[in-house]
Structures are given as C-alpha cells and as structure tokens.
C-alpha cells in the first residue's frame, strides 16, 4: 500500500520532532479520514517531511514507525522493513540469553522496538503477534511472517505464529467475537504448549484469548520472590494460572494459598505445579475460587494470618459479584490485606499497571493510611530488559512492582 501524505498541525509537528512515537488524530490538519492501518507520510505546515507511520483511527492515533526519508512510495512498510525491525529486536534478546527455542519472552515491544501498536511474544517455537486494533492486524501478520523468516536465517526454531487483535475495553458484541478469531501462519500450535522461564516449565494456551497464561513482563519479579517467602505463609490473590504461587512453592514457602474468582485458571495453576513435580493437593497448598474481597473478609473474621501477601490485580474487571477498578478500589484492597498480616508486621508484594491508572506508590500510601500502619519500600521494580521503552515516552513503562515491609499494628 502506497504512502499517503498528510499535514500535521504545528503542535503535531512539534510532537513528532520531539520523537513521540504516536500523535493524536487531532494533530492532523483538516482532510479526509484515514483508513485503519494506512501507511502515512507526515509533513509540517510548510511541507517539511517529518516522519512515516500508520493510521489507527480506532485508538484515535497516528503511530510513528520511521523517519520521513526511511521509506519510499514503493516501499511502504514492506517485508524488508519488518525483517529489519525483527533482526534488530532479536539481536537484543540473543544478548539477553532468551532466544533458546524453549523460553517465553517478548520479541517486539511496541514503541521500544519502533512498532507502536504492535507486539510479538515468543513461546518456545511459536510467535504470537498482537495488534492494538483490528486495523493493524495486517501489519501484525507481516510482523509474524518476518519473525519466521529472520529466525530461520538465524538457525532458531520457529514453527508458526498466531495473530491476535486486542480491542479497546469497551468493544462489545460482534467486535468481541471478531477479537477471538485468531489467524494462524505456518504450523498450528498445540492446544496446550509447555514453555520455560528460567528453566521452570509452564503451560500456555496460544489460541483463543488474548492472555495465554504467562505474563513475561513479570519474569524478574517471579525470580526474585524467593528472597521473601522461604519458610513463610504466603497468600496469592488474583492468582490466575498460579505463576507466583508456583514461584513461592518452589522457593520453600511454608504454605501457599491461591485465590482467584475463576476456577478454570486455578485448575491450570495446579497443572503448572505438577509440571514442577509439586503435588498441588498437598497439605501446604490451598486453592480458593472466590471473590478476593470476600475471601479477605472471611479470613479476617477467623483471624487468619499470612506473612507474605501478593496483590497482583487487573487494572479493571467487570467479572463476579462486583466490578473492580484499581484506581477506585486498590487502597481498600491493601488495607484488607494488611489486616491479615501478623501484628508484628509482614510483607506485601504489590503490582500496578500505571498505563491507565495510578502509580503503585499512591495506592500504597492510601491503603496504609486506611489500615493505620506504616510501611517501608524494600524494592521498586518495573519491566524486564526484553520490554524496552523509549526514554521520552514514559507511558510505555506501564508496570510497577513494589516489595513492601509493613510495620507492626
């Protein structure tokens, strides 16, 4: 598809010159609407070529992918462009020791790898390419095709790929149905695939939902959990497929209780335990399929106590008897967790996605105030190195994980 020329407002031109990887459509001079995924060359009001990118009207954005002189009308984000991007990205992941054919890691991280609106994750011998709108799915397929070609040239196993579209949260009806229709290239991945992270096996499901069962952005935080849990009573809330529960169990926690509203992910979590030769039905482990707040209230009523409590909730959720929004409910969650820590004090593992919400430290301040307890930050971390982000685009650095020592009651 040939590049379409369009003019930016003065404010939009300033944003592009500052290196922003995306600009709002309101920064365009008046003109015809741009088709989703359309390659665009951007000009200043005096005709100066500034950048090239793609239109993403579903998210009301223009996504910047290249300098103005990097492309021509006959080379508008073609196969060679995507292969170059993937080659650069793979070189970093090889340096990190991740490209081994069995591990799970991020290959393309949106803006950090020059492809705003796209991501690609490697799960053993398969790639999952995700677009942040339906209009970008064609480019996601080009990205997956490029990954297969580049990995073959590098002598690395990559058998096939899955292309997904992550639509805006308010999408409903036919849009949600469309989101579930993955595209497959190359060999179709099995329904259940075993991958490794720091030599720990996990089961992932690459087809169907957006979330495959393992979040690679938490890799370093799972690996570091052993410093806080050995010999201690651990409660993992919003446990999902139990990756953090497994990390605690492998590290020698005295007991691990895993709570999630959905029973399906907890069954999946038990399978992850079995993959590590740990009996999930052993006396040290407990599985509770219930609302987290209801569980915390019940434990407080029976004077339950935990030395380490993991709080890793979604940003928003409409599931279950009541809706959840981190911006509104997180302080209350932290206060409820503090009520289950020993009187002498304990440890909270607190995560937040600040891309659409509040900083984790603000949540913690508000929660400790409700609990009438003091805390000390032991560690504040974020994304691992396979999730690079531009220095001038802090919105891409979405993950915050805080290790918090909570003082005596």
mmCIF file of C-alpha atoms in Angstrom:
data_model
loop_
_atom_site.group_PDB
_atom_site.id
_atom_site.type_symbol
_atom_site.label_atom_id
_atom_site.label_comp_id
_atom_site.label_asym_id
_atom_site.label_seq_id
_atom_site.Cartn_x
_atom_site.Cartn_y
_atom_site.Cartn_z
ATOM 1 C CA UNK A 1 0.000 0.000 0.000
ATOM 2 C CA UNK A 2 1.471 3.358 -1.057
ATOM 3 C CA UNK A 3 2.212 6.068 1.465
ATOM 4 C CA UNK A 4 -0.474 8.709 1.896
ATOM 5 C CA UNK A 5 0.770 12.238 2.531
ATOM 6 C CA UNK A 6 -0.885 14.293 5.246
ATOM 7 C CA UNK A 7 -0.125 17.550 7.047
ATOM 8 C CA UNK A 8 0.277 17.960 10.796
ATOM 9 C CA UNK A 9 -0.717 20.963 12.831
ATOM 10 C CA UNK A 10 2.064 22.968 14.410
ATOM 11 C CA UNK A 11 1.507 21.151 17.720
ATOM 12 C CA UNK A 12 1.618 17.767 15.999
ATOM 13 C CA UNK A 13 4.822 18.667 14.169
ATOM 14 C CA UNK A 14 6.420 19.652 17.467
ATOM 15 C CA UNK A 15 5.467 16.290 18.963
ATOM 16 C CA UNK A 16 6.979 14.392 16.049
ATOM 17 C CA UNK A 17 10.185 16.459 16.183
ATOM 18 C CA UNK A 18 10.387 15.630 19.915
ATOM 19 C CA UNK A 19 10.405 11.941 18.991
ATOM 20 C CA UNK A 20 6.942 10.983 20.187
ATOM 21 C CA UNK A 21 6.066 7.516 18.823
ATOM 22 C CA UNK A 22 2.388 8.417 18.457
ATOM 23 C CA UNK A 23 0.329 11.543 17.940
ATOM 24 C CA UNK A 24 -3.434 12.038 18.264
ATOM 25 C CA UNK A 25 -5.508 12.310 15.095
ATOM 26 C CA UNK A 26 -6.490 15.783 16.289
ATOM 27 C CA UNK A 27 -2.931 16.826 15.350
ATOM 28 C CA UNK A 28 -3.802 16.367 11.674
ATOM 29 C CA UNK A 29 -4.787 19.294 9.512
ATOM 30 C CA UNK A 30 -8.401 19.026 8.242
ATOM 31 C CA UNK A 31 -8.735 16.463 5.475
ATOM 32 C CA UNK A 32 -10.297 13.121 4.534
ATOM 33 C CA UNK A 33 -10.430 10.364 7.150
ATOM 34 C CA UNK A 34 -7.599 7.856 7.047
ATOM 35 C CA UNK A 35 -8.310 4.160 6.610
ATOM 36 C CA UNK A 36 -7.224 1.911 9.502
ATOM 37 C CA UNK A 37 -3.666 0.687 9.037
ATOM 38 C CA UNK A 38 -2.988 3.090 6.155
ATOM 39 C CA UNK A 39 0.727 3.988 5.775
ATOM 40 C CA UNK A 40 1.124 7.758 6.109
ATOM 41 C CA UNK A 41 3.940 10.238 5.449
ATOM 42 C CA UNK A 42 3.667 13.252 7.731
ATOM 43 C CA UNK A 43 4.557 16.820 6.737
ATOM 44 C CA UNK A 44 4.802 20.105 8.592
ATOM 45 C CA UNK A 45 2.610 23.062 7.622
ATOM 46 C CA UNK A 46 5.400 24.282 5.298
ATOM 47 C CA UNK A 47 5.786 20.910 3.585
ATOM 48 C CA UNK A 48 8.799 19.611 5.533
ATOM 49 C CA UNK A 49 8.767 15.769 5.626
ATOM 50 C CA UNK A 50 8.871 14.711 9.277
ATOM 51 C CA UNK A 51 8.055 11.014 9.709
ATOM 52 C CA UNK A 52 6.181 7.992 8.409
ATOM 53 C CA UNK A 53 3.671 5.867 10.260
ATOM 54 C CA UNK A 54 0.290 4.167 10.164
ATOM 55 C CA UNK A 55 -3.213 5.366 10.909
ATOM 56 C CA UNK A 56 -5.020 3.836 13.881
ATOM 57 C CA UNK A 57 -8.403 5.602 13.976
ATOM 58 C CA UNK A 58 -9.865 3.018 16.379
ATOM 59 C CA UNK A 59 -7.488 4.404 19.007
ATOM 60 C CA UNK A 60 -7.599 7.938 17.546
ATOM 61 C CA UNK A 61 -3.873 7.877 16.846
ATOM 62 C CA UNK A 62 -1.189 8.106 14.211
ATOM 63 C CA UNK A 63 1.589 5.689 15.107
ATOM 64 C CA UNK A 64 5.094 6.753 14.064
ATOM 65 C CA UNK A 65 7.266 3.934 12.734
ATOM 66 C CA UNK A 66 10.071 5.569 10.745
ATOM 67 C CA UNK A 67 11.841 8.756 9.752
ATOM 68 C CA UNK A 68 10.432 10.574 6.771
ATOM 69 C CA UNK A 69 13.261 9.530 4.451
ATOM 70 C CA UNK A 70 13.325 5.876 5.556
ATOM 71 C CA UNK A 71 10.609 4.816 3.109
ATOM 72 C CA UNK A 72 9.536 5.438 -0.442
ATOM 73 C CA UNK A 73 6.125 5.215 -2.083
ATOM 74 C CA UNK A 74 7.077 1.768 -3.390
ATOM 75 C CA UNK A 75 8.393 0.559 -0.015
ATOM 76 C CA UNK A 76 5.684 1.379 2.491
ATOM 77 C CA UNK A 77 6.315 -0.911 5.479
ATOM 78 C CA UNK A 78 7.046 -3.934 3.313
ATOM 79 C CA UNK A 79 8.551 -7.311 4.221
ATOM 80 C CA UNK A 80 12.082 -5.904 4.237
ATOM 81 C CA UNK A 81 11.064 -3.191 6.712
ATOM 82 C CA UNK A 82 9.609 -5.714 9.176
ATOM 83 C CA UNK A 83 12.565 -8.077 8.786
ATOM 84 C CA UNK A 84 14.932 -5.237 9.681
ATOM 85 C CA UNK A 85 12.900 -4.408 12.787
ATOM 86 C CA UNK A 86 12.787 -8.076 13.861
ATOM 87 C CA UNK A 87 16.518 -8.561 13.225
ATOM 88 C CA UNK A 88 17.370 -5.615 15.474
ATOM 89 C CA UNK A 89 14.999 -6.851 18.171
ATOM 90 C CA UNK A 90 16.253 -10.437 18.040
ATOM 91 C CA UNK A 91 19.852 -9.294 18.467
ATOM 92 C CA UNK A 92 18.952 -7.762 21.849
ATOM 93 C CA UNK A 93 17.078 -10.864 23.014
ATOM 94 C CA UNK A 94 20.005 -13.059 21.982
ATOM 95 C CA UNK A 95 22.293 -10.857 24.063
ATOM 96 C CA UNK A 96 19.917 -11.397 26.985
ATOM 97 C CA UNK A 97 20.146 -15.168 26.506
ATOM 98 C CA UNK A 98 16.434 -15.573 25.860
ATOM 99 C CA UNK A 99 16.376 -16.887 22.281
ATOM 100 C CA UNK A 100 16.859 -20.570 23.077
ATOM 101 C CA UNK A 101 13.848 -22.161 21.376
ATOM 102 C CA UNK A 102 12.066 -23.142 24.612
ATOM 103 C CA UNK A 103 11.690 -19.923 26.637
ATOM 104 C CA UNK A 104 8.918 -17.323 26.753
ATOM 105 C CA UNK A 105 9.915 -13.705 26.155
ATOM 106 C CA UNK A 106 8.935 -10.541 24.315
ATOM 107 C CA UNK A 107 10.459 -10.080 20.867
ATOM 108 C CA UNK A 108 8.800 -6.796 19.836
ATOM 109 C CA UNK A 109 7.630 -4.336 22.477
ATOM 110 C CA UNK A 110 5.680 -1.655 20.628
ATOM 111 C CA UNK A 111 7.287 1.757 20.838
ATOM 112 C CA UNK A 112 10.509 0.395 22.329
ATOM 113 C CA UNK A 113 11.184 -1.584 19.166
ATOM 114 C CA UNK A 114 9.879 1.037 16.743
ATOM 115 C CA UNK A 115 6.462 -0.512 16.112
ATOM 116 C CA UNK A 116 3.875 1.360 18.177
ATOM 117 C CA UNK A 117 0.616 -0.578 18.355
ATOM 118 C CA UNK A 118 2.218 -3.989 17.757
ATOM 119 C CA UNK A 119 3.872 -6.586 19.955
ATOM 120 C CA UNK A 120 5.317 -10.040 19.375
ATOM 121 C CA UNK A 121 5.921 -12.664 22.043
ATOM 122 C CA UNK A 122 7.884 -15.867 21.632
ATOM 123 C CA UNK A 123 6.650 -19.035 23.322
ATOM 124 C CA UNK A 124 9.170 -21.761 22.588
ATOM 125 C CA UNK A 125 8.896 -22.442 18.840
ATOM 126 C CA UNK A 126 5.885 -20.150 18.221
ATOM 127 C CA UNK A 127 5.327 -16.409 17.908
ATOM 128 C CA UNK A 128 2.201 -14.524 18.979
ATOM 129 C CA UNK A 129 1.858 -11.154 17.224
ATOM 130 C CA UNK A 130 -0.724 -8.796 18.714
ATOM 131 C CA UNK A 131 -2.246 -5.648 17.227
ATOM 132 C CA UNK A 132 -3.893 -2.984 19.379
ATOM 133 C CA UNK A 133 -6.700 -2.552 16.840
ATOM 134 C CA UNK A 134 -8.260 -4.531 14.018
ATOM 135 C CA UNK A 135 -6.849 -2.042 11.504
ATOM 136 C CA UNK A 136 -3.310 -3.065 12.456
ATOM 137 C CA UNK A 137 -3.819 -6.835 12.129
ATOM 138 C CA UNK A 138 -2.430 -6.890 8.592
ATOM 139 C CA UNK A 139 0.776 -5.355 9.902
ATOM 140 C CA UNK A 140 0.795 -7.862 12.778
ATOM 141 C CA UNK A 141 0.722 -10.644 10.193
ATOM 142 C CA UNK A 142 3.636 -9.040 8.348
ATOM 143 C CA UNK A 143 5.468 -8.910 11.674
ATOM 144 C CA UNK A 144 4.853 -12.615 12.332
ATOM 145 C CA UNK A 145 5.937 -13.513 8.778
ATOM 146 C CA UNK A 146 9.126 -11.523 9.303
ATOM 147 C CA UNK A 147 9.814 -13.317 12.580
ATOM 148 C CA UNK A 148 9.569 -16.716 10.901
ATOM 149 C CA UNK A 149 11.979 -15.606 8.157
ATOM 150 C CA UNK A 150 14.517 -13.963 10.483
ATOM 151 C CA UNK A 151 14.541 -16.870 12.937
ATOM 152 C CA UNK A 152 15.080 -19.331 10.070
ATOM 153 C CA UNK A 153 18.043 -17.277 8.846
ATOM 154 C CA UNK A 154 19.449 -17.261 12.400
ATOM 155 C CA UNK A 155 19.066 -21.035 12.744
ATOM 156 C CA UNK A 156 16.493 -20.667 15.525
ATOM 157 C CA UNK A 157 13.353 -22.839 15.702
ATOM 158 C CA UNK A 158 10.104 -21.040 14.926
ATOM 159 C CA UNK A 159 7.380 -23.273 13.542
ATOM 160 C CA UNK A 160 4.388 -20.965 13.281
ATOM 161 C CA UNK A 161 2.554 -17.971 14.613
ATOM 162 C CA UNK A 162 -0.740 -16.661 15.955
ATOM 163 C CA UNK A 163 -2.049 -13.175 15.113
ATOM 164 C CA UNK A 164 -4.357 -11.559 17.658
ATOM 165 C CA UNK A 165 -6.169 -8.218 17.942
ATOM 166 C CA UNK A 166 -6.578 -6.571 21.349
ATOM 167 C CA UNK A 167 -9.569 -4.257 21.011
ATOM 168 C CA UNK A 168 -10.449 -1.370 23.292
ATOM 169 C CA UNK A 169 -12.104 -2.401 26.550
ATOM 170 C CA UNK A 170 -15.495 -1.020 25.556
ATOM 171 C CA UNK A 171 -15.688 -3.174 22.430
ATOM 172 C CA UNK A 172 -18.720 -5.421 22.607
ATOM 173 C CA UNK A 173 -20.958 -7.707 20.584
ATOM 174 C CA UNK A 174 -19.589 -8.538 17.117
ATOM 175 C CA UNK A 175 -16.304 -6.759 17.912
ATOM 176 C CA UNK A 176 -15.650 -9.102 20.818
ATOM 177 C CA UNK A 177 -16.464 -12.095 18.631
ATOM 178 C CA UNK A 178 -14.100 -10.814 15.964
ATOM 179 C CA UNK A 179 -11.341 -10.382 18.551
ATOM 180 C CA UNK A 180 -11.496 -14.099 19.372
ATOM 181 C CA UNK A 181 -10.771 -15.142 15.762
ATOM 182 C CA UNK A 182 -7.018 -15.677 15.730
ATOM 183 C CA UNK A 183 -5.142 -16.034 12.469
ATOM 184 C CA UNK A 184 -2.584 -18.827 12.127
ATOM 185 C CA UNK A 185 0.528 -18.815 9.959
ATOM 186 C CA UNK A 186 2.835 -21.769 9.493
ATOM 187 C CA UNK A 187 2.312 -24.711 11.811
ATOM 188 C CA UNK A 188 -0.684 -24.546 14.141
ATOM 189 C CA UNK A 189 0.414 -24.585 17.773
ATOM 190 C CA UNK A 190 -0.948 -27.341 20.015
ATOM 191 C CA UNK A 191 -3.864 -26.561 22.291
ATOM 192 C CA UNK A 192 -1.504 -26.761 25.268
ATOM 193 C CA UNK A 193 2.173 -25.919 24.953
ATOM 194 C CA UNK A 194 4.922 -26.220 27.577
ATOM 195 C CA UNK A 195 7.448 -23.397 27.634
ATOM 196 C CA UNK A 196 10.172 -22.483 30.116
ATOM 197 C CA UNK A 197 11.129 -19.441 32.114
ATOM 198 C CA UNK A 198 14.440 -19.600 33.971
ATOM 199 C CA UNK A 199 14.191 -23.371 33.417
ATOM 200 C CA UNK A 200 10.760 -23.533 35.108
ATOM 201 C CA UNK A 201 8.066 -25.176 32.917
ATOM 202 C CA UNK A 202 4.694 -23.507 32.371
ATOM 203 C CA UNK A 203 1.649 -24.475 30.345
ATOM 204 C CA UNK A 204 0.435 -21.851 27.866
ATOM 205 C CA UNK A 205 -2.577 -21.749 25.552
ATOM 206 C CA UNK A 206 -1.686 -19.691 22.477
ATOM 207 C CA UNK A 207 -5.052 -19.799 20.712
ATOM 208 C CA UNK A 208 -8.299 -18.157 21.796
ATOM 209 C CA UNK A 209 -7.978 -15.474 24.447
ATOM 210 C CA UNK A 210 -5.577 -12.555 24.469
ATOM 211 C CA UNK A 211 -3.879 -13.794 27.654
ATOM 212 C CA UNK A 212 -2.079 -17.107 27.101
ATOM 213 C CA UNK A 213 -1.442 -17.947 30.765
ATOM 214 C CA UNK A 214 2.019 -16.491 31.406
ATOM 215 C CA UNK A 215 2.965 -12.805 31.595
ATOM 216 C CA UNK A 216 6.619 -12.460 30.583
ATOM 217 C CA UNK A 217 6.820 -8.940 31.972
ATOM 218 C CA UNK A 218 6.747 -10.454 35.479
ATOM 219 C CA UNK A 219 9.731 -12.763 34.864
ATOM 220 C CA UNK A 220 12.222 -10.945 37.082
ATOM 221 C CA UNK A 221 9.710 -10.432 39.871
ATOM 222 C CA UNK A 222 8.866 -14.138 39.942
ATOM 223 C CA UNK A 223 12.567 -14.946 40.039
ATOM 224 C CA UNK A 224 13.118 -12.558 42.961
ATOM 225 C CA UNK A 225 10.209 -13.778 45.073
ATOM 226 C CA UNK A 226 12.355 -16.422 46.802
ATOM 227 C CA UNK A 227 14.063 -13.707 48.878
ATOM 228 C CA UNK A 228 10.873 -13.016 50.802
ATOM 229 C CA UNK A 229 8.910 -16.270 51.075
ATOM 230 C CA UNK A 230 11.117 -19.113 52.273
ATOM 231 C CA UNK A 231 9.535 -20.730 55.328
ATOM 232 C CA UNK A 232 6.642 -18.249 55.350
ATOM 233 C CA UNK A 233 2.883 -18.386 54.960
ATOM 234 C CA UNK A 234 2.015 -16.925 51.542
ATOM 235 C CA UNK A 235 -1.315 -15.691 50.177
ATOM 236 C CA UNK A 236 -1.522 -15.050 46.439
ATOM 237 C CA UNK A 237 -4.601 -13.045 45.428
ATOM 238 C CA UNK A 238 -5.796 -12.752 41.814
ATOM 239 C CA UNK A 239 -3.657 -15.851 41.316
ATOM 240 C CA UNK A 240 -4.709 -16.557 37.687
ATOM 241 C CA UNK A 241 -2.637 -19.561 36.470
ATOM 242 C CA UNK A 242 -0.532 -19.600 39.615
ATOM 243 C CA UNK A 243 2.885 -18.494 38.341
ATOM 244 C CA UNK A 244 3.614 -16.533 41.532
ATOM 245 C CA UNK A 245 2.162 -19.313 43.691
ATOM 246 C CA UNK A 246 4.497 -21.748 41.967
ATOM 247 C CA UNK A 247 7.463 -19.440 42.490
ATOM 248 C CA UNK A 248 6.656 -19.320 46.216
ATOM 249 C CA UNK A 249 6.225 -23.087 46.439
ATOM 250 C CA UNK A 250 9.497 -23.755 44.613
ATOM 251 C CA UNK A 251 11.246 -21.309 46.952
ATOM 252 C CA UNK A 252 10.203 -23.282 50.032
ATOM 253 C CA UNK A 253 7.230 -21.334 51.364
ATOM 254 C CA UNK A 254 5.698 -22.992 54.422
ATOM 255 C CA UNK A 255 2.253 -22.750 52.816
ATOM 256 C CA UNK A 256 0.682 -21.131 49.768
ATOM 257 C CA UNK A 257 -2.984 -20.154 49.425
ATOM 258 C CA UNK A 258 -4.083 -19.153 45.900
ATOM 259 C CA UNK A 259 -7.282 -17.159 45.351
ATOM 260 C CA UNK A 260 -8.958 -16.319 42.062
ATOM 261 C CA UNK A 261 -12.549 -15.712 41.071
ATOM 262 C CA UNK A 262 -12.305 -18.127 38.125
ATOM 263 C CA UNK A 263 -11.991 -21.848 38.795
ATOM 264 C CA UNK A 264 -10.547 -22.596 35.333
ATOM 265 C CA UNK A 265 -7.263 -20.722 35.819
ATOM 266 C CA UNK A 266 -6.802 -22.356 39.231
ATOM 267 C CA UNK A 267 -7.085 -25.797 37.611
ATOM 268 C CA UNK A 268 -4.479 -24.606 35.131
ATOM 269 C CA UNK A 269 -2.337 -23.458 38.078
ATOM 270 C CA UNK A 270 -2.453 -26.955 39.558
ATOM 271 C CA UNK A 271 -1.101 -28.317 36.263
ATOM 272 C CA UNK A 272 1.793 -25.849 36.477
ATOM 273 C CA UNK A 273 2.568 -27.239 39.935
ATOM 274 C CA UNK A 274 2.579 -30.793 38.563
ATOM 275 C CA UNK A 275 4.978 -29.759 35.782
ATOM 276 C CA UNK A 276 7.435 -28.843 38.546
ATOM 277 C CA UNK A 277 6.822 -32.184 40.299
ATOM 278 C CA UNK A 278 4.958 -30.470 43.152
ATOM 279 C CA UNK A 279 1.712 -32.046 44.334
ATOM 280 C CA UNK A 280 -0.867 -29.206 44.262
ATOM 281 C CA UNK A 281 -3.155 -31.146 46.581
ATOM 282 C CA UNK A 282 -0.517 -31.438 49.284
ATOM 283 C CA UNK A 283 -1.223 -30.129 52.790
ATOM 284 C CA UNK A 284 0.849 -26.959 52.223
ATOM 285 C CA UNK A 285 -1.395 -25.733 49.395
ATOM 286 C CA UNK A 286 -4.927 -24.395 49.293
ATOM 287 C CA UNK A 287 -6.997 -23.237 46.309
ATOM 288 C CA UNK A 288 -9.948 -20.878 46.666
ATOM 289 C CA UNK A 289 -12.214 -19.953 43.765
ATOM 290 C CA UNK A 290 -13.983 -16.870 45.122
ATOM 291 C CA UNK A 291 -14.055 -13.087 45.091
ATOM 292 C CA UNK A 292 -10.832 -11.760 46.625
ATOM 293 C CA UNK A 293 -12.529 -9.195 48.886
ATOM 294 C CA UNK A 294 -14.954 -11.841 50.135
ATOM 295 C CA UNK A 295 -12.032 -14.142 50.881
ATOM 296 C CA UNK A 296 -10.096 -11.440 52.744
ATOM 297 C CA UNK A 297 -13.150 -10.578 54.846
ATOM 298 C CA UNK A 298 -13.664 -14.233 55.697
ATOM 299 C CA UNK A 299 -10.039 -14.719 56.705
ATOM 300 C CA UNK A 300 -10.157 -11.609 58.894
ATOM 301 C CA UNK A 301 -13.285 -12.981 60.583
ATOM 302 C CA UNK A 302 -11.496 -16.190 61.538
ATOM 303 C CA UNK A 303 -8.298 -14.335 62.486
ATOM 304 C CA UNK A 304 -6.303 -15.802 59.576
ATOM 305 C CA UNK A 305 -2.694 -14.629 59.250
ATOM 306 C CA UNK A 306 -0.173 -14.595 56.412
ATOM 307 C CA UNK A 307 3.463 -13.476 56.465
ATOM 308 C CA UNK A 308 3.541 -12.533 52.750
ATOM 309 C CA UNK A 309 0.543 -11.371 50.707
ATOM 310 C CA UNK A 310 0.744 -10.945 46.929
ATOM 311 C CA UNK A 311 -1.556 -8.350 45.357
ATOM 312 C CA UNK A 312 -1.472 -8.569 41.558
ATOM 313 C CA UNK A 313 -4.938 -7.433 40.427
ATOM 314 C CA UNK A 314 -6.089 -6.398 36.944
ATOM 315 C CA UNK A 315 -6.498 -2.699 36.247
ATOM 316 C CA UNK A 316 -10.238 -3.116 35.721
ATOM 317 C CA UNK A 317 -12.626 -6.062 35.786
ATOM 318 C CA UNK A 318 -16.371 -6.481 35.478
ATOM 319 C CA UNK A 319 -16.358 -10.133 36.479
ATOM 320 C CA UNK A 320 -18.023 -11.570 39.542
ATOM 321 C CA UNK A 321 -20.486 -10.136 42.029
ATOM 322 C CA UNK A 322 -18.925 -6.666 41.927
ATOM 323 C CA UNK A 323 -16.800 -4.713 39.497
ATOM 324 C CA UNK A 324 -13.168 -3.878 40.240
ATOM 325 C CA UNK A 325 -11.252 -0.739 39.306
ATOM 326 C CA UNK A 326 -7.737 -0.326 40.686
ATOM 327 C CA UNK A 327 -7.974 3.457 40.746
ATOM 328 C CA UNK A 328 -11.046 3.231 42.992
ATOM 329 C CA UNK A 329 -10.590 0.001 44.948
ATOM 330 C CA UNK A 330 -6.863 -0.615 45.396
ATOM 331 C CA UNK A 331 -6.422 1.293 48.695
ATOM 332 C CA UNK A 332 -9.245 -0.745 50.245
ATOM 333 C CA UNK A 333 -7.617 -3.956 48.965
ATOM 334 C CA UNK A 334 -4.271 -3.025 50.510
ATOM 335 C CA UNK A 335 -5.943 -2.185 53.823
ATOM 336 C CA UNK A 336 -7.817 -5.513 53.810
ATOM 337 C CA UNK A 337 -4.545 -7.350 53.135
ATOM 338 C CA UNK A 338 -2.796 -5.511 55.962
ATOM 339 C CA UNK A 339 -5.473 -6.829 58.332
ATOM 340 C CA UNK A 340 -4.223 -10.374 57.627
ATOM 341 C CA UNK A 341 -0.552 -9.634 58.317
ATOM 342 C CA UNK A 342 0.830 -10.528 61.760
ATOM 343 C CA UNK A 343 0.616 -7.867 64.464
ATOM 344 C CA UNK A 344 4.414 -7.629 64.398
ATOM 345 C CA UNK A 345 4.386 -6.800 60.674
ATOM 346 C CA UNK A 346 4.705 -8.581 57.351
ATOM 347 C CA UNK A 347 5.400 -8.284 53.651
ATOM 348 C CA UNK A 348 3.234 -7.084 50.755
ATOM 349 C CA UNK A 349 4.068 -7.740 47.102
ATOM 350 C CA UNK A 350 2.088 -5.040 45.255
ATOM 351 C CA UNK A 351 1.849 -4.544 41.483
ATOM 352 C CA UNK A 352 0.068 -1.960 39.347
ATOM 353 C CA UNK A 353 -0.321 -1.149 35.677
ATOM 354 C CA UNK A 354 0.004 2.631 35.702
ATOM 355 C CA UNK A 355 -0.667 2.993 31.963
ATOM 356 C CA UNK A 356 -4.358 3.531 32.671
ATOM 357 C CA UNK A 357 -4.209 4.071 36.391
ATOM 358 C CA UNK A 358 -2.464 5.465 39.416
ATOM 359 C CA UNK A 359 1.137 4.914 40.497
ATOM 360 C CA UNK A 360 1.566 1.896 42.769
ATOM 361 C CA UNK A 361 3.076 4.125 45.469
ATOM 362 C CA UNK A 362 -0.044 6.290 45.599
ATOM 363 C CA UNK A 363 -2.159 3.159 46.021
ATOM 364 C CA UNK A 364 0.147 2.037 48.826
ATOM 365 C CA UNK A 365 0.080 5.396 50.616
ATOM 366 C CA UNK A 366 -3.718 5.452 50.564
ATOM 367 C CA UNK A 367 -4.013 1.812 51.610
ATOM 368 C CA UNK A 368 -1.611 2.121 54.543
ATOM 369 C CA UNK A 369 -3.475 5.218 55.729
ATOM 370 C CA UNK A 370 -6.726 3.217 55.749
ATOM 371 C CA UNK A 371 -5.014 0.378 57.607
ATOM 372 C CA UNK A 372 -3.350 2.781 60.058
ATOM 373 C CA UNK A 373 0.013 1.105 59.517
ATOM 374 C CA UNK A 374 3.404 2.265 58.338
ATOM 375 C CA UNK A 375 5.450 0.743 55.562
ATOM 376 C CA UNK A 376 8.955 0.740 54.113
ATOM 377 C CA UNK A 377 9.773 0.169 50.453
ATOM 378 C CA UNK A 378 12.297 -2.640 50.050
ATOM 379 C CA UNK A 379 12.352 -2.621 46.263
ATOM 380 C CA UNK A 380 10.553 -0.919 43.393
ATOM 381 C CA UNK A 381 10.832 -2.577 40.002
ATOM 382 C CA UNK A 382 9.344 -2.473 36.536
ATOM 383 C CA UNK A 383 9.715 -4.121 33.152
ATOM 384 C CA UNK A 384 12.469 -6.622 32.263
ATOM 385 C CA UNK A 385 15.022 -5.780 29.518
ATOM 386 C CA UNK A 386 13.127 -7.594 26.760
ATOM 387 C CA UNK A 387 10.440 -4.906 27.221
ATOM 388 C CA UNK A 388 12.445 -1.826 26.119
ATOM 389 C CA UNK A 389 10.719 1.571 26.177
ATOM 390 C CA UNK A 390 11.689 4.956 24.695
ATOM 391 C CA UNK A 391 13.339 7.370 27.109
ATOM 392 C CA UNK A 392 10.959 10.143 26.068
ATOM 393 C CA UNK A 393 7.763 8.074 26.286
ATOM 394 C CA UNK A 394 7.126 7.125 29.926
ATOM 395 C CA UNK A 395 3.607 5.917 29.109
ATOM 396 C CA UNK A 396 5.191 2.757 27.694
ATOM 397 C CA UNK A 397 6.731 1.899 31.084
ATOM 398 C CA UNK A 398 3.464 0.624 32.491
ATOM 399 C CA UNK A 399 4.496 -1.929 35.119
ATOM 400 C CA UNK A 400 5.369 -1.185 38.736
ATOM 401 C CA UNK A 401 6.025 -3.856 41.365
ATOM 402 C CA UNK A 402 6.780 -2.870 44.958
ATOM 403 C CA UNK A 403 8.180 -5.053 47.725
ATOM 404 C CA UNK A 404 6.836 -3.502 50.902
ATOM 405 C CA UNK A 405 7.596 -4.193 54.557
ATOM 406 C CA UNK A 406 4.546 -3.343 56.638
ATOM 407 C CA UNK A 407 5.237 -2.354 60.245
ATOM 408 C CA UNK A 408 3.625 -3.556 63.416
ATOM 409 C CA UNK A 409 -0.017 -2.965 64.093
#
